[in-house]
Amino acid sequence: MSPFLIALVGMWLTSSPSPVGTVEAFHRALASDDSARALTLLAEDVVVFESGHAELSREEYEREHLAIDIEFSKTTERAIADRSHRVVGDQAWVLTRAEVSGTFRDRPIHSMLNETMLLHRHDDSWRITHIHWSTHTLLESKPESAPEAETTEQ
């Protein structure tokens, strides 16, 4: 294949909108402190559930929670454990489980993130309409202890 065709296919693949690509672009925007880009990927009426809290619009998310999500994303790493997705017409969902580690506000982080994102196709691009994040702390592996001494009854 010619270098020109390879470049053309590469441009098409990276510019082609997809639900998974939109989710990844959102996370990249958070991690790179690009709030404007992150907000363009959200529908105006996005609903965000996290830790028992809810933001019921893009404006509310921007005002109440975007800055802390950017701060968190800049200081932690996500390693995707598994992901699935499905597209039905103009609707899609992306389910992701990722291990998150790092330090946030002087606190060590080591947790499993469960993320659900619902998306809607708008014109030729996907917009995130719902985010649900939940996490649980992963226990550090305990060092193996010495075997207990045998006791004998007398």
PDB file of C-alpha atoms in Angstrom:
ATOM      1  CA  MET A   1       0.000   0.000   0.000  1.00  0.00           C
ATOM      2  CA  SER A   2       1.354   3.435  -0.867  1.00  0.00           C
ATOM      3  CA  PRO A   3       2.389   5.864   1.903  1.00  0.00           C
ATOM      4  CA  PHE A   4      -0.298   8.266   0.650  1.00  0.00           C
ATOM      5  CA  LEU A   5      -3.062   5.668   1.102  1.00  0.00           C
ATOM      6  CA  ILE A   6      -1.731   4.684   4.528  1.00  0.00           C
ATOM      7  CA  ALA A   7      -1.796   8.349   5.594  1.00  0.00           C
ATOM      8  CA  LEU A   8      -5.294   8.806   4.156  1.00  0.00           C
ATOM      9  CA  VAL A   9      -6.652   5.729   5.955  1.00  0.00           C
ATOM     10  CA  GLY A  10      -4.928   6.849   9.167  1.00  0.00           C
ATOM     11  CA  MET A  11      -6.563  10.284   8.929  1.00  0.00           C
ATOM     12  CA  TRP A  12      -9.955   8.685   8.327  1.00  0.00           C
ATOM     13  CA  LEU A  13      -9.573   6.298  11.268  1.00  0.00           C
ATOM     14  CA  THR A  14      -8.536   9.030  13.699  1.00  0.00           C
ATOM     15  CA  SER A  15     -11.201  11.500  12.589  1.00  0.00           C
ATOM     16  CA  SER A  16     -14.018   8.984  12.275  1.00  0.00           C
ATOM     17  CA  PRO A  17     -16.357   9.473  15.224  1.00  0.00           C
ATOM     18  CA  SER A  18     -17.202   6.469  17.359  1.00  0.00           C
ATOM     19  CA  PRO A  19     -18.676   6.045  20.827  1.00  0.00           C
ATOM     20  CA  VAL A  20     -15.473   4.504  22.218  1.00  0.00           C
ATOM     21  CA  GLY A  21     -13.398   7.212  20.529  1.00  0.00           C
ATOM     22  CA  THR A  22     -15.605   9.873  22.101  1.00  0.00           C
ATOM     23  CA  VAL A  23     -15.204   8.337  25.574  1.00  0.00           C
ATOM     24  CA  GLU A  24     -11.432   8.174  25.115  1.00  0.00           C
ATOM     25  CA  ALA A  25     -11.339  11.770  23.821  1.00  0.00           C
ATOM     26  CA  PHE A  26     -13.254  12.873  26.920  1.00  0.00           C
ATOM     27  CA  HIS A  27     -10.723  11.191  29.223  1.00  0.00           C
ATOM     28  CA  ARG A  28      -7.795  12.643  27.250  1.00  0.00           C
ATOM     29  CA  ALA A  29      -9.348  16.116  27.524  1.00  0.00           C
ATOM     30  CA  LEU A  30      -9.680  15.760  31.308  1.00  0.00           C
ATOM     31  CA  ALA A  31      -6.112  14.482  31.701  1.00  0.00           C
ATOM     32  CA  SER A  32      -4.695  17.302  29.571  1.00  0.00           C
ATOM     33  CA  ASP A  33      -6.662  20.061  31.348  1.00  0.00           C
ATOM     34  CA  ASP A  34      -8.705  20.801  28.212  1.00  0.00           C
ATOM     35  CA  SER A  35     -12.053  21.703  29.760  1.00  0.00           C
ATOM     36  CA  ALA A  36     -13.345  23.248  26.513  1.00  0.00           C
ATOM     37  CA  ARG A  37     -12.789  19.981  24.618  1.00  0.00           C
ATOM     38  CA  ALA A  38     -14.273  17.886  27.424  1.00  0.00           C
ATOM     39  CA  LEU A  39     -17.413  20.026  27.438  1.00  0.00           C
ATOM     40  CA  THR A  40     -17.889  19.772  23.660  1.00  0.00           C
ATOM     41  CA  LEU A  41     -18.152  15.994  24.041  1.00  0.00           C
ATOM     42  CA  LEU A  42     -21.044  16.284  26.499  1.00  0.00           C
ATOM     43  CA  ALA A  43     -24.663  16.815  25.517  1.00  0.00           C
ATOM     44  CA  GLU A  44     -26.231  19.953  26.997  1.00  0.00           C
ATOM     45  CA  ASP A  45     -28.578  17.765  29.052  1.00  0.00           C
ATOM     46  CA  VAL A  46     -25.917  15.286  30.206  1.00  0.00           C
ATOM     47  CA  VAL A  47     -26.553  13.632  33.571  1.00  0.00           C
ATOM     48  CA  VAL A  48     -23.482  12.709  35.636  1.00  0.00           C
ATOM     49  CA  PHE A  49     -23.756  10.366  38.640  1.00  0.00           C
ATOM     50  CA  GLU A  50     -20.732  10.007  40.894  1.00  0.00           C
ATOM     51  CA  SER A  51     -20.370   9.085  44.559  1.00  0.00           C
ATOM     52  CA  GLY A  52     -24.040   9.683  45.280  1.00  0.00           C
ATOM     53  CA  HIS A  53     -24.009  13.120  43.658  1.00  0.00           C
ATOM     54  CA  ALA A  54     -25.688  14.163  40.417  1.00  0.00           C
ATOM     55  CA  GLU A  55     -25.093  16.961  37.952  1.00  0.00           C
ATOM     56  CA  LEU A  56     -28.133  17.314  35.710  1.00  0.00           C
ATOM     57  CA  SER A  57     -26.699  19.378  32.841  1.00  0.00           C
ATOM     58  CA  ARG A  58     -23.438  20.248  31.126  1.00  0.00           C
ATOM     59  CA  GLU A  59     -23.575  23.695  32.735  1.00  0.00           C
ATOM     60  CA  GLU A  60     -24.017  22.207  36.209  1.00  0.00           C
ATOM     61  CA  TYR A  61     -21.212  19.681  35.620  1.00  0.00           C
ATOM     62  CA  GLU A  62     -18.916  22.478  34.470  1.00  0.00           C
ATOM     63  CA  ARG A  63     -19.753  24.592  37.512  1.00  0.00           C
ATOM     64  CA  GLU A  64     -19.807  21.869  40.180  1.00  0.00           C
ATOM     65  CA  HIS A  65     -17.475  19.048  39.220  1.00  0.00           C
ATOM     66  CA  LEU A  66     -15.383  19.511  36.062  1.00  0.00           C
ATOM     67  CA  ALA A  67     -12.407  21.141  37.803  1.00  0.00           C
ATOM     68  CA  ILE A  68     -12.032  18.331  40.340  1.00  0.00           C
ATOM     69  CA  ASP A  69     -12.344  15.665  37.613  1.00  0.00           C
ATOM     70  CA  ILE A  70      -9.560  17.406  35.676  1.00  0.00           C
ATOM     71  CA  GLU A  71      -7.402  17.611  38.799  1.00  0.00           C
ATOM     72  CA  PHE A  72      -8.013  13.917  39.526  1.00  0.00           C
ATOM     73  CA  SER A  73      -7.326  12.853  35.931  1.00  0.00           C
ATOM     74  CA  LYS A  74      -4.079  14.810  35.794  1.00  0.00           C
ATOM     75  CA  THR A  75      -2.677  13.114  38.903  1.00  0.00           C
ATOM     76  CA  THR A  76      -3.803   9.523  38.348  1.00  0.00           C
ATOM     77  CA  GLU A  77      -3.394   6.838  35.704  1.00  0.00           C
ATOM     78  CA  ARG A  78      -6.152   4.634  34.260  1.00  0.00           C
ATOM     79  CA  ALA A  79      -5.387   1.115  33.054  1.00  0.00           C
ATOM     80  CA  ILE A  80      -8.373  -0.354  31.262  1.00  0.00           C
ATOM     81  CA  ALA A  81      -9.148  -3.849  32.524  1.00  0.00           C
ATOM     82  CA  ASP A  82     -12.019  -4.468  30.119  1.00  0.00           C
ATOM     83  CA  ARG A  83     -14.438  -2.580  27.946  1.00  0.00           C
ATOM     84  CA  SER A  84     -17.545  -3.376  25.959  1.00  0.00           C
ATOM     85  CA  HIS A  85     -19.808  -1.253  23.826  1.00  0.00           C
ATOM     86  CA  ARG A  86     -22.845  -1.437  21.633  1.00  0.00           C
ATOM     87  CA  VAL A  87     -24.445   0.849  19.079  1.00  0.00           C
ATOM     88  CA  VAL A  88     -28.156   0.697  18.270  1.00  0.00           C
ATOM     89  CA  GLY A  89     -29.151   3.350  15.745  1.00  0.00           C
ATOM     90  CA  ASP A  90     -28.234   6.743  17.174  1.00  0.00           C
ATOM     91  CA  GLN A  91     -27.761   5.409  20.719  1.00  0.00           C
ATOM     92  CA  ALA A  92     -24.706   3.729  22.194  1.00  0.00           C
ATOM     93  CA  TRP A  93     -23.275   2.590  25.488  1.00  0.00           C
ATOM     94  CA  VAL A  94     -19.692   2.079  26.559  1.00  0.00           C
ATOM     95  CA  LEU A  95     -18.932   0.089  29.714  1.00  0.00           C
ATOM     96  CA  THR A  96     -15.406   0.317  31.093  1.00  0.00           C
ATOM     97  CA  ARG A  97     -13.629  -1.189  34.074  1.00  0.00           C
ATOM     98  CA  ALA A  98     -10.259   0.374  34.809  1.00  0.00           C
ATOM     99  CA  GLU A  99      -7.682   0.252  37.546  1.00  0.00           C
ATOM    100  CA  VAL A 100      -6.873   3.768  38.746  1.00  0.00           C
ATOM    101  CA  SER A 101      -3.691   4.600  40.637  1.00  0.00           C
ATOM    102  CA  GLY A 102      -1.725   7.650  41.643  1.00  0.00           C
ATOM    103  CA  THR A 103      -1.888  10.359  44.270  1.00  0.00           C
ATOM    104  CA  PHE A 104      -4.718  12.834  44.595  1.00  0.00           C
ATOM    105  CA  ARG A 105      -4.477  15.679  47.096  1.00  0.00           C
ATOM    106  CA  ASP A 106      -1.698  13.893  48.996  1.00  0.00           C
ATOM    107  CA  ARG A 107      -3.774  10.712  49.236  1.00  0.00           C
ATOM    108  CA  PRO A 108      -2.680   7.492  47.533  1.00  0.00           C
ATOM    109  CA  ILE A 109      -5.255   6.146  45.093  1.00  0.00           C
ATOM    110  CA  HIS A 110      -5.564   2.500  44.068  1.00  0.00           C
ATOM    111  CA  SER A 111      -9.087   1.636  43.009  1.00  0.00           C
ATOM    112  CA  MET A 112     -11.224  -0.089  40.423  1.00  0.00           C
ATOM    113  CA  LEU A 113     -13.394   2.279  38.392  1.00  0.00           C
ATOM    114  CA  ASN A 114     -16.676   1.074  36.928  1.00  0.00           C
ATOM    115  CA  GLU A 115     -17.839   3.500  34.260  1.00  0.00           C
ATOM    116  CA  THR A 116     -21.007   3.585  32.193  1.00  0.00           C
ATOM    117  CA  MET A 117     -21.374   6.146  29.432  1.00  0.00           C
ATOM    118  CA  LEU A 118     -24.449   6.516  27.271  1.00  0.00           C
ATOM    119  CA  LEU A 119     -24.071   8.421  24.017  1.00  0.00           C
ATOM    120  CA  HIS A 120     -26.311   9.856  21.328  1.00  0.00           C
ATOM    121  CA  ARG A 121     -25.277  10.514  17.738  1.00  0.00           C
ATOM    122  CA  HIS A 122     -25.795  14.174  16.883  1.00  0.00           C
ATOM    123  CA  ASP A 123     -25.176  15.039  13.224  1.00  0.00           C
ATOM    124  CA  ASP A 124     -21.892  13.244  12.483  1.00  0.00           C
ATOM    125  CA  SER A 125     -20.540  13.029  16.014  1.00  0.00           C
ATOM    126  CA  TRP A 126     -21.315  11.340  19.302  1.00  0.00           C
ATOM    127  CA  ARG A 127     -22.220  13.244  22.468  1.00  0.00           C
ATOM    128  CA  ILE A 128     -22.132  11.776  25.967  1.00  0.00           C
ATOM    129  CA  THR A 129     -25.616  11.951  27.507  1.00  0.00           C
ATOM    130  CA  HIS A 130     -25.003  10.070  30.749  1.00  0.00           C
ATOM    131  CA  ILE A 131     -21.986   9.183  32.876  1.00  0.00           C
ATOM    132  CA  HIS A 132     -22.074   6.924  35.915  1.00  0.00           C
ATOM    133  CA  TRP A 133     -18.827   6.469  37.804  1.00  0.00           C
ATOM    134  CA  SER A 134     -18.433   4.202  40.807  1.00  0.00           C
ATOM    135  CA  THR A 135     -15.242   2.984  42.429  1.00  0.00           C
ATOM    136  CA  HIS A 136     -14.057   0.667  45.108  1.00  0.00           C
ATOM    137  CA  THR A 137     -10.677   0.627  46.770  1.00  0.00           C
ATOM    138  CA  LEU A 138      -8.393  -2.216  45.824  1.00  0.00           C
ATOM    139  CA  LEU A 139      -6.644  -3.741  48.783  1.00  0.00           C
ATOM    140  CA  GLU A 140      -2.911  -3.855  48.599  1.00  0.00           C
ATOM    141  CA  SER A 141      -1.615  -7.391  48.556  1.00  0.00           C
ATOM    142  CA  LYS A 142      -0.527  -8.435  52.006  1.00  0.00           C
ATOM    143  CA  PRO A 143       2.989  -9.759  52.416  1.00  0.00           C
ATOM    144  CA  GLU A 144       3.053 -13.436  53.088  1.00  0.00           C
ATOM    145  CA  SER A 145       3.342 -14.039  56.787  1.00  0.00           C
ATOM    146  CA  ALA A 146       5.442 -16.679  58.386  1.00  0.00           C
ATOM    147  CA  PRO A 147       3.602 -19.910  58.973  1.00  0.00           C
ATOM    148  CA  GLU A 148       2.124 -20.115  62.408  1.00  0.00           C
ATOM    149  CA  ALA A 149       4.078 -22.201  64.883  1.00  0.00           C
ATOM    150  CA  GLU A 150       2.596 -25.568  65.543  1.00  0.00           C
ATOM    151  CA  THR A 151       1.161 -26.041  68.960  1.00  0.00           C
ATOM    152  CA  THR A 152       0.974 -29.284  70.781  1.00  0.00           C
ATOM    153  CA  GLU A 153      -1.475 -30.151  73.442  1.00  0.00           C
ATOM    154  CA  GLN A 154      -0.107 -31.543  76.620  1.00  0.00           C
TER     155      GLN A 154
END
